[in-house]
């Protein structure tokens, strides 16, 4: 029930917590953004830096809203490699091209952090997630959303400096 979810987010936000919600689809992302926005309007505070974890599929209009709310995206481009064919079967070709829109998000001014999502994804190595952000290839070698690729410098920054920023640890990590 979305009302109990929104109430939980409001309660956690009011208590001063940074909230990170795992969401894959665009409807889930919108629900989380609604909850964050309602909580922040009910209990304003500076820089809560709430997060969208995974955030694999968003609508084009979501980028500005994510930016306006000061939300950080923490994503794992290795999901493109691991789930490529499965994602395509579920989503179809057009929506597949909207998976993990790192370039769109960065161009909108959203902090985009990368991580491995271990142990869910079998590779603990940062290089796998960074490679997914750079080459955006599935296991079969298909490229997903080539226009969304990060440069190696952007991927390294997202995995280090932005990841530290995402967890309020930029002064000690990254």
PDB file of C-alpha atoms in Angstrom:
ATOM      1  CA  UNK A   1       0.000   0.000   0.000  1.00  0.00           C
ATOM      2  CA  UNK A   2       1.522   3.306  -1.086  1.00  0.00           C
ATOM      3  CA  UNK A   3       0.110   5.232   1.897  1.00  0.00           C
ATOM      4  CA  UNK A   4       1.935   3.067   4.451  1.00  0.00           C
ATOM      5  CA  UNK A   5       5.134   3.326   2.375  1.00  0.00           C
ATOM      6  CA  UNK A   6       4.811   7.112   2.228  1.00  0.00           C
ATOM      7  CA  UNK A   7       4.158   7.235   5.982  1.00  0.00           C
ATOM      8  CA  UNK A   8       7.277   5.169   6.651  1.00  0.00           C
ATOM      9  CA  UNK A   9       9.359   7.506   4.467  1.00  0.00           C
ATOM     10  CA  UNK A  10       7.869  10.549   6.216  1.00  0.00           C
ATOM     11  CA  UNK A  11       8.661   9.088   9.643  1.00  0.00           C
ATOM     12  CA  UNK A  12      12.252   8.203   8.721  1.00  0.00           C
ATOM     13  CA  UNK A  13      12.838  11.584   7.086  1.00  0.00           C
ATOM     14  CA  UNK A  14      11.378  13.459  10.076  1.00  0.00           C
ATOM     15  CA  UNK A  15      13.732  11.496  12.363  1.00  0.00           C
ATOM     16  CA  UNK A  16      16.690  12.816  10.362  1.00  0.00           C
ATOM     17  CA  UNK A  17      17.629   9.666   8.463  1.00  0.00           C
ATOM     18  CA  UNK A  18      18.996   9.470   4.951  1.00  0.00           C
ATOM     19  CA  UNK A  19      16.696   7.142   3.024  1.00  0.00           C
ATOM     20  CA  UNK A  20      17.724   4.812   0.229  1.00  0.00           C
ATOM     21  CA  UNK A  21      14.984   2.905  -1.576  1.00  0.00           C
ATOM     22  CA  UNK A  22      15.616   0.149  -4.101  1.00  0.00           C
ATOM     23  CA  UNK A  23      13.572   0.696  -7.246  1.00  0.00           C
ATOM     24  CA  UNK A  24      13.887  -0.832 -10.689  1.00  0.00           C
ATOM     25  CA  UNK A  25      10.959   0.400 -12.791  1.00  0.00           C
ATOM     26  CA  UNK A  26       9.711   3.861 -13.664  1.00  0.00           C
ATOM     27  CA  UNK A  27       6.468   3.470 -11.649  1.00  0.00           C
ATOM     28  CA  UNK A  28       8.506   2.505  -8.577  1.00  0.00           C
ATOM     29  CA  UNK A  29      10.777   5.495  -9.109  1.00  0.00           C
ATOM     30  CA  UNK A  30       7.771   7.818  -9.302  1.00  0.00           C
ATOM     31  CA  UNK A  31       6.301   6.344  -6.105  1.00  0.00           C
ATOM     32  CA  UNK A  32       9.593   6.864  -4.261  1.00  0.00           C
ATOM     33  CA  UNK A  33       9.916  10.432  -5.555  1.00  0.00           C
ATOM     34  CA  UNK A  34       6.342  11.168  -4.433  1.00  0.00           C
ATOM     35  CA  UNK A  35       7.168   9.849  -0.960  1.00  0.00           C
ATOM     36  CA  UNK A  36      10.423  11.826  -0.749  1.00  0.00           C
ATOM     37  CA  UNK A  37       8.723  15.016  -1.903  1.00  0.00           C
ATOM     38  CA  UNK A  38       5.837  14.667   0.561  1.00  0.00           C
ATOM     39  CA  UNK A  39       8.233  13.929   3.433  1.00  0.00           C
ATOM     40  CA  UNK A  40      10.487  16.878   2.586  1.00  0.00           C
ATOM     41  CA  UNK A  41       7.526  19.233   2.275  1.00  0.00           C
ATOM     42  CA  UNK A  42       6.090  18.059   5.611  1.00  0.00           C
ATOM     43  CA  UNK A  43       9.442  18.236   7.420  1.00  0.00           C
ATOM     44  CA  UNK A  44      11.885  20.537   5.598  1.00  0.00           C
ATOM     45  CA  UNK A  45      15.549  20.053   6.412  1.00  0.00           C
ATOM     46  CA  UNK A  46      18.740  20.857   4.595  1.00  0.00           C
ATOM     47  CA  UNK A  47      20.398  18.272   2.366  1.00  0.00           C
ATOM     48  CA  UNK A  48      18.747  14.976   3.309  1.00  0.00           C
ATOM     49  CA  UNK A  49      20.380  13.527   0.177  1.00  0.00           C
ATOM     50  CA  UNK A  50      17.928  10.660  -0.158  1.00  0.00           C
ATOM     51  CA  UNK A  51      18.845   8.013  -2.704  1.00  0.00           C
ATOM     52  CA  UNK A  52      17.350   5.931  -5.466  1.00  0.00           C
ATOM     53  CA  UNK A  53      19.101   2.575  -5.440  1.00  0.00           C
ATOM     54  CA  UNK A  54      19.324   0.768  -8.805  1.00  0.00           C
ATOM     55  CA  UNK A  55      16.960   3.209 -10.543  1.00  0.00           C
ATOM     56  CA  UNK A  56      17.233   1.220 -13.750  1.00  0.00           C
ATOM     57  CA  UNK A  57      14.233   2.651 -15.572  1.00  0.00           C
ATOM     58  CA  UNK A  58      13.009   6.242 -15.404  1.00  0.00           C
ATOM     59  CA  UNK A  59      10.748   8.410 -17.505  1.00  0.00           C
ATOM     60  CA  UNK A  60      12.390  11.291 -19.410  1.00  0.00           C
ATOM     61  CA  UNK A  61      10.602  13.855 -17.231  1.00  0.00           C
ATOM     62  CA  UNK A  62      11.863  12.240 -14.002  1.00  0.00           C
ATOM     63  CA  UNK A  63      15.403  13.609 -14.329  1.00  0.00           C
ATOM     64  CA  UNK A  64      14.410  17.195 -13.530  1.00  0.00           C
ATOM     65  CA  UNK A  65      12.321  16.084 -10.574  1.00  0.00           C
ATOM     66  CA  UNK A  66      15.169  13.958  -9.169  1.00  0.00           C
ATOM     67  CA  UNK A  67      17.501  16.951  -9.521  1.00  0.00           C
ATOM     68  CA  UNK A  68      15.019  19.379  -7.933  1.00  0.00           C
ATOM     69  CA  UNK A  69      14.558  17.098  -4.923  1.00  0.00           C
ATOM     70  CA  UNK A  70      18.334  16.754  -4.411  1.00  0.00           C
ATOM     71  CA  UNK A  71      18.106  12.986  -4.740  1.00  0.00           C
ATOM     72  CA  UNK A  72      21.193  10.924  -5.569  1.00  0.00           C
ATOM     73  CA  UNK A  73      21.055   7.957  -7.927  1.00  0.00           C
ATOM     74  CA  UNK A  74      23.147   4.949  -6.930  1.00  0.00           C
ATOM     75  CA  UNK A  75      23.102   2.542  -9.846  1.00  0.00           C
ATOM     76  CA  UNK A  76      24.800  -0.613 -11.048  1.00  0.00           C
ATOM     77  CA  UNK A  77      25.401  -0.722 -14.823  1.00  0.00           C
ATOM     78  CA  UNK A  78      26.594  -4.326 -14.462  1.00  0.00           C
ATOM     79  CA  UNK A  79      22.866  -5.173 -14.480  1.00  0.00           C
ATOM     80  CA  UNK A  80      22.964  -4.449 -18.222  1.00  0.00           C
ATOM     81  CA  UNK A  81      25.529  -7.213 -18.671  1.00  0.00           C
ATOM     82  CA  UNK A  82      23.879  -9.698 -16.326  1.00  0.00           C
ATOM     83  CA  UNK A  83      20.249  -9.205 -17.295  1.00  0.00           C
ATOM     84  CA  UNK A  84      20.481  -7.914 -20.863  1.00  0.00           C
ATOM     85  CA  UNK A  85      18.492 -10.576 -22.715  1.00  0.00           C
ATOM     86  CA  UNK A  86      16.046 -10.975 -19.834  1.00  0.00           C
ATOM     87  CA  UNK A  87      15.444  -7.242 -19.580  1.00  0.00           C
ATOM     88  CA  UNK A  88      14.809  -7.047 -23.327  1.00  0.00           C
ATOM     89  CA  UNK A  89      12.263  -9.903 -23.156  1.00  0.00           C
ATOM     90  CA  UNK A  90      10.400  -8.185 -20.311  1.00  0.00           C
ATOM     91  CA  UNK A  91      10.638  -4.555 -21.425  1.00  0.00           C
ATOM     92  CA  UNK A  92      10.833  -4.675 -25.210  1.00  0.00           C
ATOM     93  CA  UNK A  93      13.305  -2.815 -27.401  1.00  0.00           C
ATOM     94  CA  UNK A  94      12.154   0.784 -26.793  1.00  0.00           C
ATOM     95  CA  UNK A  95      12.128   0.576 -22.993  1.00  0.00           C
ATOM     96  CA  UNK A  96      15.356  -1.427 -23.041  1.00  0.00           C
ATOM     97  CA  UNK A  97      17.100   1.614 -24.514  1.00  0.00           C
ATOM     98  CA  UNK A  98      15.993   3.619 -21.426  1.00  0.00           C
ATOM     99  CA  UNK A  99      17.757   1.348 -18.935  1.00  0.00           C
ATOM    100  CA  UNK A 100      20.267   3.039 -16.653  1.00  0.00           C
ATOM    101  CA  UNK A 101      20.184   6.510 -18.251  1.00  0.00           C
ATOM    102  CA  UNK A 102      23.470   7.673 -16.739  1.00  0.00           C
ATOM    103  CA  UNK A 103      24.203  10.344 -19.374  1.00  0.00           C
ATOM    104  CA  UNK A 104      20.677  11.791 -19.131  1.00  0.00           C
ATOM    105  CA  UNK A 105      20.942  11.935 -15.349  1.00  0.00           C
ATOM    106  CA  UNK A 106      24.426  13.462 -15.304  1.00  0.00           C
ATOM    107  CA  UNK A 107      23.444  16.042 -17.948  1.00  0.00           C
ATOM    108  CA  UNK A 108      20.500  17.005 -15.710  1.00  0.00           C
ATOM    109  CA  UNK A 109      22.952  17.653 -12.854  1.00  0.00           C
ATOM    110  CA  UNK A 110      22.005  14.621 -10.775  1.00  0.00           C
ATOM    111  CA  UNK A 111      24.788  13.036  -8.709  1.00  0.00           C
ATOM    112  CA  UNK A 112      25.186   9.502 -10.116  1.00  0.00           C
ATOM    113  CA  UNK A 113      27.088   7.010  -7.975  1.00  0.00           C
ATOM    114  CA  UNK A 114      28.148   3.582  -9.184  1.00  0.00           C
ATOM    115  CA  UNK A 115      28.455   0.433  -7.118  1.00  0.00           C
ATOM    116  CA  UNK A 116      28.693  -3.333  -7.581  1.00  0.00           C
ATOM    117  CA  UNK A 117      25.515  -4.401  -5.721  1.00  0.00           C
ATOM    118  CA  UNK A 118      27.491  -7.391  -4.443  1.00  0.00           C
ATOM    119  CA  UNK A 119      26.596 -10.035  -3.469  1.00  0.00           C
ATOM    120  CA  UNK A 120      23.525  -9.822  -5.745  1.00  0.00           C
ATOM    121  CA  UNK A 121      25.729  -9.487  -8.792  1.00  0.00           C
ATOM    122  CA  UNK A 122      28.446 -12.139  -8.819  1.00  0.00           C
ATOM    123  CA  UNK A 123      31.343  -9.709  -9.367  1.00  0.00           C
ATOM    124  CA  UNK A 124      32.727  -7.746  -6.456  1.00  0.00           C
ATOM    125  CA  UNK A 125      35.216  -5.924  -8.638  1.00  0.00           C
ATOM    126  CA  UNK A 126      34.527  -2.222  -9.303  1.00  0.00           C
ATOM    127  CA  UNK A 127      35.863  -2.701 -12.809  1.00  0.00           C
ATOM    128  CA  UNK A 128      32.782  -4.719 -13.826  1.00  0.00           C
ATOM    129  CA  UNK A 129      30.343  -1.955 -12.874  1.00  0.00           C
ATOM    130  CA  UNK A 130      32.582   0.677 -14.419  1.00  0.00           C
ATOM    131  CA  UNK A 131      32.874  -1.370 -17.628  1.00  0.00           C
ATOM    132  CA  UNK A 132      29.085  -1.621 -17.735  1.00  0.00           C
ATOM    133  CA  UNK A 133      28.840   2.167 -17.477  1.00  0.00           C
ATOM    134  CA  UNK A 134      31.426   2.647 -20.223  1.00  0.00           C
ATOM    135  CA  UNK A 135      30.606  -0.058 -22.782  1.00  0.00           C
ATOM    136  CA  UNK A 136      26.963  -0.842 -21.815  1.00  0.00           C
ATOM    137  CA  UNK A 137      27.204  -4.352 -23.275  1.00  0.00           C
ATOM    138  CA  UNK A 138      25.079  -7.372 -22.491  1.00  0.00           C
ATOM    139  CA  UNK A 139      26.650 -10.831 -22.156  1.00  0.00           C
ATOM    140  CA  UNK A 140      25.837 -11.415 -25.823  1.00  0.00           C
ATOM    141  CA  UNK A 141      27.674  -8.232 -26.815  1.00  0.00           C
ATOM    142  CA  UNK A 142      24.632  -6.106 -27.641  1.00  0.00           C
ATOM    143  CA  UNK A 143      25.044  -2.454 -26.715  1.00  0.00           C
ATOM    144  CA  UNK A 144      22.207  -0.939 -24.708  1.00  0.00           C
ATOM    145  CA  UNK A 145      21.723   2.824 -25.010  1.00  0.00           C
ATOM    146  CA  UNK A 146      25.140   3.687 -26.448  1.00  0.00           C
ATOM    147  CA  UNK A 147      24.344   7.399 -26.067  1.00  0.00           C
ATOM    148  CA  UNK A 148      24.212   6.899 -22.281  1.00  0.00           C
ATOM    149  CA  UNK A 149      27.809   5.673 -21.940  1.00  0.00           C
ATOM    150  CA  UNK A 150      30.111   7.267 -19.381  1.00  0.00           C
ATOM    151  CA  UNK A 151      33.727   8.021 -20.063  1.00  0.00           C
ATOM    152  CA  UNK A 152      36.304   6.144 -18.010  1.00  0.00           C
ATOM    153  CA  UNK A 153      36.939   9.322 -15.989  1.00  0.00           C
ATOM    154  CA  UNK A 154      33.215   9.800 -15.299  1.00  0.00           C
ATOM    155  CA  UNK A 155      32.853   6.158 -14.235  1.00  0.00           C
ATOM    156  CA  UNK A 156      35.849   6.381 -11.895  1.00  0.00           C
ATOM    157  CA  UNK A 157      34.492   9.608 -10.403  1.00  0.00           C
ATOM    158  CA  UNK A 158      31.018   8.048  -9.980  1.00  0.00           C
ATOM    159  CA  UNK A 159      32.505   4.994  -8.258  1.00  0.00           C
ATOM    160  CA  UNK A 160      34.665   7.029  -5.869  1.00  0.00           C
ATOM    161  CA  UNK A 161      33.890  10.706  -5.288  1.00  0.00           C
ATOM    162  CA  UNK A 162      30.167  10.610  -6.065  1.00  0.00           C
ATOM    163  CA  UNK A 163      29.696   7.369  -4.110  1.00  0.00           C
ATOM    164  CA  UNK A 164      31.311   9.039  -1.090  1.00  0.00           C
ATOM    165  CA  UNK A 165      29.089  12.107  -1.596  1.00  0.00           C
ATOM    166  CA  UNK A 166      26.010   9.840  -1.837  1.00  0.00           C
ATOM    167  CA  UNK A 167      26.631   8.502   1.673  1.00  0.00           C
ATOM    168  CA  UNK A 168      27.630  11.854   3.245  1.00  0.00           C
ATOM    169  CA  UNK A 169      31.259  10.663   3.436  1.00  0.00           C
ATOM    170  CA  UNK A 170      32.950  12.975   0.939  1.00  0.00           C
ATOM    171  CA  UNK A 171      35.233  14.342   3.668  1.00  0.00           C
ATOM    172  CA  UNK A 172      36.720  10.944   4.501  1.00  0.00           C
ATOM    173  CA  UNK A 173      36.282   8.724   1.424  1.00  0.00           C
ATOM    174  CA  UNK A 174      36.261   8.759  -2.335  1.00  0.00           C
TER     175      UNK A 174
END
